[in-house]
XYZ file of C-alpha atoms in Angstrom:
156
model
C -104.025 13.679 15.739
C -104.527 10.919 12.887
C -103.736 7.471 13.384
C -106.357 6.249 11.017
C -109.073 3.701 11.576
C -107.747 1.512 14.144
C -110.482 -0.378 15.599
C -109.954 -3.265 18.502
C -107.788 -6.129 17.473
C -110.586 -9.213 17.827
C -107.701 -11.669 18.563
C -107.052 -9.967 21.707
C -109.181 -10.240 24.683
C -108.516 -8.557 27.988
C -109.762 -10.176 31.549
C -108.877 -10.795 34.847
C -106.493 -13.491 35.644
C -107.433 -16.418 37.791
C -105.698 -19.118 39.821
C -105.965 -21.516 36.821
C -103.824 -19.169 34.775
C -101.080 -18.872 37.223
C -98.717 -21.126 34.659
C -99.030 -19.114 31.943
C -98.889 -15.871 33.846
C -95.251 -17.097 34.771
C -94.427 -17.789 31.455
C -95.160 -14.376 30.759
C -93.480 -12.841 33.413
C -90.391 -14.994 32.815
C -89.913 -14.275 29.318
C -91.002 -10.429 29.610
C -88.993 -9.715 32.250
C -85.651 -11.290 31.429
C -84.186 -8.452 29.475
C -85.264 -6.060 32.270
C -82.536 -4.615 34.210
C -84.377 -4.401 37.439
C -84.894 -8.089 37.290
C -80.765 -8.763 36.455
C -80.274 -6.367 39.546
C -82.443 -8.638 41.926
C -81.892 -11.976 40.586
C -78.301 -12.146 38.843
C -78.122 -15.980 39.983
C -81.375 -16.853 37.821
C -79.567 -18.718 35.258
C -77.715 -20.554 37.659
C -80.785 -21.493 39.756
C -83.854 -21.379 37.481
C -85.929 -23.409 39.794
C -85.611 -20.852 42.849
C -86.608 -18.286 40.240
C -89.451 -19.874 38.860
C -90.651 -21.006 42.448
C -90.227 -17.601 44.111
C -92.048 -15.816 41.354
C -94.499 -18.182 40.972
C -95.246 -17.296 44.866
C -95.325 -13.704 44.301
C -97.969 -13.849 41.308
C -99.854 -16.337 43.481
C -100.188 -13.938 46.072
C -101.243 -11.303 43.830
C -103.914 -13.934 42.573
C -105.199 -15.027 46.136
C -106.003 -11.217 46.826
C -108.560 -9.808 44.460
C -109.611 -7.353 46.663
C -106.343 -5.926 47.012
C -105.029 -6.381 43.252
C -106.128 -6.873 39.536
C -104.112 -9.016 37.764
C -105.132 -8.176 34.235
C -104.120 -10.470 31.100
C -104.368 -10.005 27.291
C -104.980 -13.491 25.511
C -104.530 -13.601 21.833
C -106.593 -16.025 19.620
C -103.439 -16.833 17.220
C -101.508 -17.723 20.361
C -104.052 -20.512 21.705
C -105.647 -18.001 23.863
C -102.613 -17.886 26.102
C -101.920 -14.654 27.624
C -99.385 -12.351 25.686
C -99.360 -9.357 28.327
C -100.271 -8.657 32.005
C -100.547 -5.760 34.049
C -101.050 -6.085 38.114
C -102.741 -2.875 39.533
C -102.791 -2.209 43.219
C -106.723 -1.712 43.267
C -106.941 -0.845 47.220
C -103.666 1.278 48.184
C -105.208 1.116 51.999
C -105.310 -2.557 52.325
C -101.695 -4.228 53.184
C -100.218 -7.100 50.860
C -100.757 -10.195 52.721
C -98.048 -12.800 51.955
C -94.528 -13.885 52.729
C -90.897 -12.190 52.413
C -90.653 -14.258 49.197
C -87.471 -16.058 50.395
C -85.592 -12.496 51.566
C -86.444 -11.617 54.837
C -86.358 -7.934 55.686
C -83.927 -8.640 58.384
C -80.546 -8.982 56.747
C -79.655 -11.124 59.931
C -81.986 -13.943 59.000
C -81.334 -16.541 56.547
C -82.451 -16.211 52.818
C -83.909 -19.435 51.240
C -83.768 -18.474 47.528
C -80.615 -18.858 45.611
C -81.287 -16.591 42.683
C -81.106 -13.416 44.439
C -78.815 -10.852 45.568
C -80.219 -9.905 48.892
C -78.441 -6.684 49.248
C -79.923 -5.558 45.859
C -83.098 -6.882 46.577
C -83.959 -5.343 50.142
C -82.449 -2.053 48.679
C -84.890 -2.394 45.828
C -87.884 -3.055 48.097
C -86.694 -0.118 50.055
C -86.190 2.433 46.920
C -89.798 1.122 45.810
C -91.575 1.721 48.851
C -89.757 5.481 49.567
C -90.197 6.224 46.074
C -94.290 5.282 46.262
C -94.605 7.455 49.343
C -92.657 10.692 47.811
C -93.991 10.828 44.467
C -97.725 9.239 45.019
C -98.085 9.554 49.183
C -99.475 12.980 48.626
C -102.398 12.445 46.820
C -103.830 10.095 49.348
C -105.033 6.151 48.790
C -107.866 6.928 46.618
C -105.951 5.966 43.492
C -105.122 2.937 41.366
C -101.401 2.123 41.193
C -99.760 0.164 38.348
C -97.590 -2.231 40.153
C -96.034 -3.954 36.733
C -97.001 -4.312 33.047
C -95.210 -7.055 30.865
C -95.832 -7.935 27.257
C -94.336 -10.207 25.346
C -93.960 -11.258 21.350
């Protein structure tokens, strides 16, 4: 298979993120997802309302960090980047446990008021619906004794 002698890069450290890392996590999320088509689909007005986009993404990742029994938010830091994160992954480590958190500004009920301006509410709801349906279709048959990679982001 080859590949040569590729030992670990000593500049990189993998660890579980804490609430103290939230600002750095948000930086990776915003930089890493800015070119992602799913991001454009859900948040087409993020350039017009960057403060809304930042606020609600911060809330989303804060919810992951506040539920360590359900989510493992792992970050890779780099010593040549002031030990700041250069990538992250969010793992759902307890599929049977419910997510505890809010609606992130977009109620499931389309008759209720959306309180964030960066989002396309119809797209956001459809994305959420399709994610749930896809998860059930492709992973549900295997039960809840599994780990689920929710998101992976790397920046240059």
